[in-house]
């Protein structure tokens, strides 16, 4: 079931609304229970009901599954923080810090995933195999990929885009001194026409939209590489299974003139 009235709300707004509606439903439940059971009610019961109701509205709002963890953890975390005498300003500061780090997860359904060294070495191999020279990392996090690719002799240009404030700052510092370029730019507003090697480590939700953007903008014979998340209903040119601990899969899509002409039609 889908509540279309909240479909275009930012994810954080949906999450807070789910908690608020859960709290209203909890209040109604308490009033009804008081007709049969003498209050007060145990804090553990109230917390459990709040978690259940928030999860229910999270389902109705059709939010990604990883939001359930936040919705489940938030009520007891606030309860224990307040009951332990934690300064509300400190709690607010920690919340703001989390937003600064995980902004894209909250607003754009793209968690902060960081590529490992095994993946970076594989990216170099892909660049060599497909003769690629202009690299861009869509959502570059702390900039490790951008700097690593910039240091490869055959890579002429290495760029990353990022909007989460703290990862962006770290990325800027990492590439300082000419080790690549990091832009404070939304990946959806980034023109891909100048790049022949586009790398993304996003999440399942934006992959169809990313594919449409890639087909519209990327030149023929360029390559889109997605870490861990395949484009639905599109057969990749190759899938590389890496030997790292998490068994990373790189989905490789080579763009063709046929794909671009179909999109333009």
mmCIF file of C-alpha atoms in Angstrom:
data_model
loop_
_atom_site.group_PDB
_atom_site.id
_atom_site.type_symbol
_atom_site.label_atom_id
_atom_site.label_comp_id
_atom_site.label_asym_id
_atom_site.label_seq_id
_atom_site.Cartn_x
_atom_site.Cartn_y
_atom_site.Cartn_z
ATOM 1 C CA UNK A 1 0.000 0.000 0.000
ATOM 2 C CA UNK A 2 1.365 3.421 -0.936
ATOM 3 C CA UNK A 3 0.446 6.851 0.422
ATOM 4 C CA UNK A 4 0.818 8.967 -2.686
ATOM 5 C CA UNK A 5 0.359 12.206 -0.752
ATOM 6 C CA UNK A 6 3.849 11.828 0.749
ATOM 7 C CA UNK A 7 5.525 10.332 -2.306
ATOM 8 C CA UNK A 8 7.610 13.439 -3.090
ATOM 9 C CA UNK A 9 8.558 14.190 0.511
ATOM 10 C CA UNK A 10 12.276 13.940 1.373
ATOM 11 C CA UNK A 11 13.103 10.695 3.157
ATOM 12 C CA UNK A 12 13.875 12.479 6.436
ATOM 13 C CA UNK A 13 10.448 14.152 6.344
ATOM 14 C CA UNK A 14 8.762 10.787 5.808
ATOM 15 C CA UNK A 15 10.724 9.268 8.681
ATOM 16 C CA UNK A 16 9.822 12.067 11.094
ATOM 17 C CA UNK A 17 6.196 11.967 9.966
ATOM 18 C CA UNK A 18 6.141 8.212 10.574
ATOM 19 C CA UNK A 19 7.392 8.784 14.130
ATOM 20 C CA UNK A 20 4.869 11.588 14.728
ATOM 21 C CA UNK A 21 1.923 9.552 13.426
ATOM 22 C CA UNK A 22 3.171 6.615 15.458
ATOM 23 C CA UNK A 23 3.136 8.840 18.540
ATOM 24 C CA UNK A 24 -0.448 9.911 17.803
ATOM 25 C CA UNK A 25 -1.487 6.297 17.369
ATOM 26 C CA UNK A 26 0.293 5.454 20.618
ATOM 27 C CA UNK A 27 -1.684 8.171 22.417
ATOM 28 C CA UNK A 28 -4.944 6.742 21.077
ATOM 29 C CA UNK A 29 -3.855 3.269 22.147
ATOM 30 C CA UNK A 30 -3.087 4.486 25.675
ATOM 31 C CA UNK A 31 -6.529 6.107 25.954
ATOM 32 C CA UNK A 32 -8.225 2.903 24.824
ATOM 33 C CA UNK A 33 -6.112 0.669 27.052
ATOM 34 C CA UNK A 34 -6.939 2.850 30.038
ATOM 35 C CA UNK A 35 -10.556 1.721 29.705
ATOM 36 C CA UNK A 36 -9.503 -1.846 30.503
ATOM 37 C CA UNK A 37 -6.162 -1.650 32.324
ATOM 38 C CA UNK A 38 -5.341 0.808 35.070
ATOM 39 C CA UNK A 39 -2.389 3.068 34.152
ATOM 40 C CA UNK A 40 0.488 3.791 34.344
ATOM 41 C CA UNK A 41 1.808 1.496 31.625
ATOM 42 C CA UNK A 42 5.314 0.102 31.522
ATOM 43 C CA UNK A 43 7.835 2.200 29.584
ATOM 44 C CA UNK A 44 8.985 -0.908 27.729
ATOM 45 C CA UNK A 45 5.434 -1.490 26.432
ATOM 46 C CA UNK A 46 5.092 2.116 25.254
ATOM 47 C CA UNK A 47 8.475 2.013 23.530
ATOM 48 C CA UNK A 48 7.635 -1.263 21.813
ATOM 49 C CA UNK A 49 4.327 0.123 20.553
ATOM 50 C CA UNK A 50 6.005 3.319 19.282
ATOM 51 C CA UNK A 51 8.569 1.250 17.367
ATOM 52 C CA UNK A 52 5.835 -0.959 15.871
ATOM 53 C CA UNK A 53 3.675 2.000 14.844
ATOM 54 C CA UNK A 54 6.626 3.922 13.347
ATOM 55 C CA UNK A 55 7.609 0.810 11.379
ATOM 56 C CA UNK A 56 4.020 0.467 10.189
ATOM 57 C CA UNK A 57 3.961 3.989 8.776
ATOM 58 C CA UNK A 58 7.430 3.472 7.307
ATOM 59 C CA UNK A 59 5.917 0.555 5.384
ATOM 60 C CA UNK A 60 2.942 2.615 4.266
ATOM 61 C CA UNK A 61 5.289 5.327 3.012
ATOM 62 C CA UNK A 62 7.207 2.722 0.973
ATOM 63 C CA UNK A 63 10.586 3.695 2.372
ATOM 64 C CA UNK A 64 13.804 1.740 1.708
ATOM 65 C CA UNK A 65 14.396 -1.170 4.060
ATOM 66 C CA UNK A 66 17.432 0.390 5.742
ATOM 67 C CA UNK A 67 15.160 3.112 7.178
ATOM 68 C CA UNK A 68 13.515 0.473 9.392
ATOM 69 C CA UNK A 69 16.718 0.223 11.431
ATOM 70 C CA UNK A 70 16.666 3.980 12.056
ATOM 71 C CA UNK A 71 12.980 3.928 12.961
ATOM 72 C CA UNK A 72 13.492 1.023 15.362
ATOM 73 C CA UNK A 73 16.546 2.508 17.069
ATOM 74 C CA UNK A 74 15.379 6.126 17.326
ATOM 75 C CA UNK A 75 12.621 5.895 20.029
ATOM 76 C CA UNK A 76 14.614 3.831 22.572
ATOM 77 C CA UNK A 77 17.724 5.925 21.879
ATOM 78 C CA UNK A 78 15.879 9.155 22.662
ATOM 79 C CA UNK A 79 14.282 7.583 25.730
ATOM 80 C CA UNK A 80 17.561 6.356 27.211
ATOM 81 C CA UNK A 81 19.326 9.622 26.362
ATOM 82 C CA UNK A 82 16.697 11.730 28.123
ATOM 83 C CA UNK A 83 16.324 9.346 31.076
ATOM 84 C CA UNK A 84 20.114 9.357 31.522
ATOM 85 C CA UNK A 85 20.206 13.125 31.800
ATOM 86 C CA UNK A 86 21.957 13.726 28.475
ATOM 87 C CA UNK A 87 21.949 17.392 27.495
ATOM 88 C CA UNK A 88 19.369 17.830 24.687
ATOM 89 C CA UNK A 89 21.770 20.250 22.932
ATOM 90 C CA UNK A 90 24.403 17.514 22.842
ATOM 91 C CA UNK A 91 21.890 15.086 21.349
ATOM 92 C CA UNK A 92 20.911 17.739 18.791
ATOM 93 C CA UNK A 93 24.583 18.335 17.955
ATOM 94 C CA UNK A 94 25.165 14.618 17.366
ATOM 95 C CA UNK A 95 22.083 14.491 15.152
ATOM 96 C CA UNK A 96 23.331 17.445 13.082
ATOM 97 C CA UNK A 97 26.757 15.799 12.784
ATOM 98 C CA UNK A 98 25.143 12.621 11.461
ATOM 99 C CA UNK A 99 23.185 14.661 8.912
ATOM 100 C CA UNK A 100 26.388 16.373 7.755
ATOM 101 C CA UNK A 101 28.032 12.986 7.204
ATOM 102 C CA UNK A 102 25.077 11.007 5.868
ATOM 103 C CA UNK A 103 23.154 13.782 4.108
ATOM 104 C CA UNK A 104 22.787 11.814 0.868
ATOM 105 C CA UNK A 105 21.409 8.772 2.658
ATOM 106 C CA UNK A 106 18.770 10.933 4.309
ATOM 107 C CA UNK A 107 17.706 13.079 1.357
ATOM 108 C CA UNK A 108 18.656 11.090 -1.756
ATOM 109 C CA UNK A 109 18.430 7.411 -0.678
ATOM 110 C CA UNK A 110 22.156 6.990 -1.301
ATOM 111 C CA UNK A 111 24.042 5.750 1.786
ATOM 112 C CA UNK A 112 27.727 6.564 2.275
ATOM 113 C CA UNK A 113 29.536 3.546 0.822
ATOM 114 C CA UNK A 114 33.321 3.611 0.594
ATOM 115 C CA UNK A 115 35.223 1.554 -1.988
ATOM 116 C CA UNK A 116 38.162 -0.528 -0.774
ATOM 117 C CA UNK A 117 41.658 -0.849 -2.177
ATOM 118 C CA UNK A 118 40.807 -4.078 -4.017
ATOM 119 C CA UNK A 119 38.046 -2.247 -5.854
ATOM 120 C CA UNK A 120 40.348 0.633 -6.751
ATOM 121 C CA UNK A 121 42.881 -1.747 -8.270
ATOM 122 C CA UNK A 122 40.055 -3.338 -10.272
ATOM 123 C CA UNK A 123 39.023 0.103 -11.557
ATOM 124 C CA UNK A 124 42.545 0.584 -12.901
ATOM 125 C CA UNK A 125 42.338 -2.796 -14.666
ATOM 126 C CA UNK A 126 38.984 -1.845 -16.206
ATOM 127 C CA UNK A 127 40.447 1.449 -17.436
ATOM 128 C CA UNK A 128 43.315 -0.429 -19.075
ATOM 129 C CA UNK A 129 41.101 -3.107 -20.620
ATOM 130 C CA UNK A 130 38.623 -0.623 -22.110
ATOM 131 C CA UNK A 131 41.221 2.098 -22.869
ATOM 132 C CA UNK A 132 39.552 4.687 -20.636
ATOM 133 C CA UNK A 133 41.166 7.986 -19.662
ATOM 134 C CA UNK A 134 38.582 10.344 -18.142
ATOM 135 C CA UNK A 135 37.238 9.082 -14.799
ATOM 136 C CA UNK A 136 34.409 10.435 -12.642
ATOM 137 C CA UNK A 137 33.141 9.093 -9.318
ATOM 138 C CA UNK A 138 29.469 9.939 -8.728
ATOM 139 C CA UNK A 139 29.237 10.431 -4.981
ATOM 140 C CA UNK A 140 32.943 10.213 -4.243
ATOM 141 C CA UNK A 141 32.710 10.171 -0.431
ATOM 142 C CA UNK A 142 36.127 10.946 1.047
ATOM 143 C CA UNK A 143 37.790 11.181 -2.378
ATOM 144 C CA UNK A 144 39.972 8.072 -2.130
ATOM 145 C CA UNK A 145 38.982 6.807 -5.574
ATOM 146 C CA UNK A 146 39.539 10.197 -7.182
ATOM 147 C CA UNK A 147 43.061 10.538 -5.821
ATOM 148 C CA UNK A 148 43.967 6.919 -6.609
ATOM 149 C CA UNK A 149 42.842 7.194 -10.227
ATOM 150 C CA UNK A 150 44.524 10.599 -10.629
ATOM 151 C CA UNK A 151 47.829 8.963 -9.711
ATOM 152 C CA UNK A 152 47.562 6.443 -12.576
ATOM 153 C CA UNK A 153 49.739 7.371 -15.542
ATOM 154 C CA UNK A 154 47.126 6.567 -18.199
ATOM 155 C CA UNK A 155 44.278 8.493 -16.530
ATOM 156 C CA UNK A 156 44.189 12.018 -17.956
ATOM 157 C CA UNK A 157 41.388 13.327 -15.734
ATOM 158 C CA UNK A 158 39.994 12.150 -12.400
ATOM 159 C CA UNK A 159 36.956 13.920 -10.951
ATOM 160 C CA UNK A 160 34.560 13.286 -8.094
ATOM 161 C CA UNK A 161 31.265 14.918 -7.130
ATOM 162 C CA UNK A 162 29.887 14.994 -3.599
ATOM 163 C CA UNK A 163 27.309 17.020 -1.649
ATOM 164 C CA UNK A 164 27.454 15.670 1.921
ATOM 165 C CA UNK A 165 29.385 18.430 3.759
ATOM 166 C CA UNK A 166 31.862 16.444 5.858
ATOM 167 C CA UNK A 167 32.770 13.822 3.201
ATOM 168 C CA UNK A 168 33.101 16.704 0.717
ATOM 169 C CA UNK A 169 35.549 18.507 2.996
ATOM 170 C CA UNK A 170 37.598 15.331 3.493
ATOM 171 C CA UNK A 171 37.606 14.707 -0.265
ATOM 172 C CA UNK A 172 38.784 18.257 -0.985
ATOM 173 C CA UNK A 173 41.644 17.824 1.470
ATOM 174 C CA UNK A 174 42.570 14.425 0.022
ATOM 175 C CA UNK A 175 42.967 15.724 -3.535
ATOM 176 C CA UNK A 176 44.645 18.983 -2.471
ATOM 177 C CA UNK A 177 47.772 19.662 -4.474
ATOM 178 C CA UNK A 178 46.596 18.407 -7.835
ATOM 179 C CA UNK A 179 45.639 14.838 -6.985
ATOM 180 C CA UNK A 180 42.387 14.967 -8.924
ATOM 181 C CA UNK A 181 39.379 17.286 -8.705
ATOM 182 C CA UNK A 182 36.410 17.150 -6.317
ATOM 183 C CA UNK A 183 33.326 19.262 -7.029
ATOM 184 C CA UNK A 184 30.558 20.243 -4.610
ATOM 185 C CA UNK A 185 27.945 19.096 -7.066
ATOM 186 C CA UNK A 186 24.845 16.929 -7.174
ATOM 187 C CA UNK A 187 25.452 13.841 -9.289
ATOM 188 C CA UNK A 188 22.100 14.298 -11.032
ATOM 189 C CA UNK A 189 23.197 17.745 -12.231
ATOM 190 C CA UNK A 190 26.586 16.513 -13.444
ATOM 191 C CA UNK A 191 26.981 16.278 -17.219
ATOM 192 C CA UNK A 192 28.583 12.937 -18.094
ATOM 193 C CA UNK A 193 29.343 13.789 -21.719
ATOM 194 C CA UNK A 194 33.006 14.577 -20.984
ATOM 195 C CA UNK A 195 33.804 11.266 -19.285
ATOM 196 C CA UNK A 196 34.472 7.820 -20.712
ATOM 197 C CA UNK A 197 34.652 6.086 -17.293
ATOM 198 C CA UNK A 198 31.764 6.680 -14.881
ATOM 199 C CA UNK A 199 31.857 4.941 -11.501
ATOM 200 C CA UNK A 200 29.030 4.771 -8.959
ATOM 201 C CA UNK A 201 28.546 3.042 -5.614
ATOM 202 C CA UNK A 202 24.998 4.116 -4.761
ATOM 203 C CA UNK A 203 22.054 1.888 -3.788
ATOM 204 C CA UNK A 204 19.356 -0.096 -5.632
ATOM 205 C CA UNK A 205 16.811 2.762 -5.668
ATOM 206 C CA UNK A 206 18.555 5.249 -8.009
ATOM 207 C CA UNK A 207 19.935 2.703 -10.496
ATOM 208 C CA UNK A 208 17.125 2.983 -13.108
ATOM 209 C CA UNK A 209 17.445 6.786 -13.065
ATOM 210 C CA UNK A 210 21.232 6.572 -13.253
ATOM 211 C CA UNK A 211 20.981 4.267 -16.267
ATOM 212 C CA UNK A 212 18.656 6.679 -18.079
ATOM 213 C CA UNK A 213 21.053 9.535 -17.373
ATOM 214 C CA UNK A 214 24.050 7.497 -18.535
ATOM 215 C CA UNK A 215 22.397 6.495 -21.812
ATOM 216 C CA UNK A 216 21.374 10.097 -22.491
ATOM 217 C CA UNK A 217 24.711 11.701 -21.718
ATOM 218 C CA UNK A 218 27.627 9.274 -21.922
ATOM 219 C CA UNK A 219 29.476 9.010 -25.258
ATOM 220 C CA UNK A 220 29.629 5.804 -27.283
ATOM 221 C CA UNK A 221 32.227 3.276 -26.084
ATOM 222 C CA UNK A 222 32.325 4.846 -22.642
ATOM 223 C CA UNK A 223 31.835 2.613 -19.616
ATOM 224 C CA UNK A 224 29.568 2.806 -16.587
ATOM 225 C CA UNK A 225 30.710 0.720 -13.607
ATOM 226 C CA UNK A 226 28.349 0.163 -10.685
ATOM 227 C CA UNK A 227 29.677 -1.285 -7.457
ATOM 228 C CA UNK A 228 27.359 -3.979 -6.018
ATOM 229 C CA UNK A 229 24.103 -2.712 -7.550
ATOM 230 C CA UNK A 230 23.020 -3.822 -11.029
ATOM 231 C CA UNK A 231 20.772 -1.846 -13.340
ATOM 232 C CA UNK A 232 17.395 -3.629 -13.324
ATOM 233 C CA UNK A 233 16.500 -5.453 -16.555
ATOM 234 C CA UNK A 234 19.749 -4.425 -18.271
ATOM 235 C CA UNK A 235 22.344 -7.081 -19.080
ATOM 236 C CA UNK A 236 25.836 -5.863 -18.133
ATOM 237 C CA UNK A 237 28.703 -6.224 -20.577
ATOM 238 C CA UNK A 238 30.700 -7.913 -17.818
ATOM 239 C CA UNK A 239 30.452 -8.684 -14.115
ATOM 240 C CA UNK A 240 33.698 -8.765 -12.164
ATOM 241 C CA UNK A 241 33.683 -10.725 -8.920
ATOM 242 C CA UNK A 242 36.454 -9.380 -6.704
ATOM 243 C CA UNK A 243 38.413 -11.341 -4.109
ATOM 244 C CA UNK A 244 37.906 -8.952 -1.206
ATOM 245 C CA UNK A 245 36.203 -9.901 2.045
ATOM 246 C CA UNK A 246 32.772 -8.662 0.981
ATOM 247 C CA UNK A 247 32.970 -10.396 -2.433
ATOM 248 C CA UNK A 248 32.365 -7.148 -4.275
ATOM 249 C CA UNK A 249 30.742 -7.336 -7.705
ATOM 250 C CA UNK A 250 31.408 -4.674 -10.316
ATOM 251 C CA UNK A 251 28.714 -4.400 -12.989
ATOM 252 C CA UNK A 252 30.248 -3.065 -16.201
ATOM 253 C CA UNK A 253 28.057 -1.464 -18.879
ATOM 254 C CA UNK A 254 29.646 -0.384 -22.147
ATOM 255 C CA UNK A 255 27.618 2.344 -23.820
ATOM 256 C CA UNK A 256 26.795 2.074 -27.524
ATOM 257 C CA UNK A 257 25.380 4.321 -30.244
ATOM 258 C CA UNK A 258 22.384 1.971 -30.431
ATOM 259 C CA UNK A 259 21.471 2.696 -26.821
ATOM 260 C CA UNK A 260 21.808 6.449 -27.325
ATOM 261 C CA UNK A 261 19.677 6.437 -30.484
ATOM 262 C CA UNK A 262 16.915 4.474 -28.749
ATOM 263 C CA UNK A 263 16.850 7.013 -25.945
ATOM 264 C CA UNK A 264 16.736 9.998 -28.277
ATOM 265 C CA UNK A 265 13.778 8.463 -30.059
#
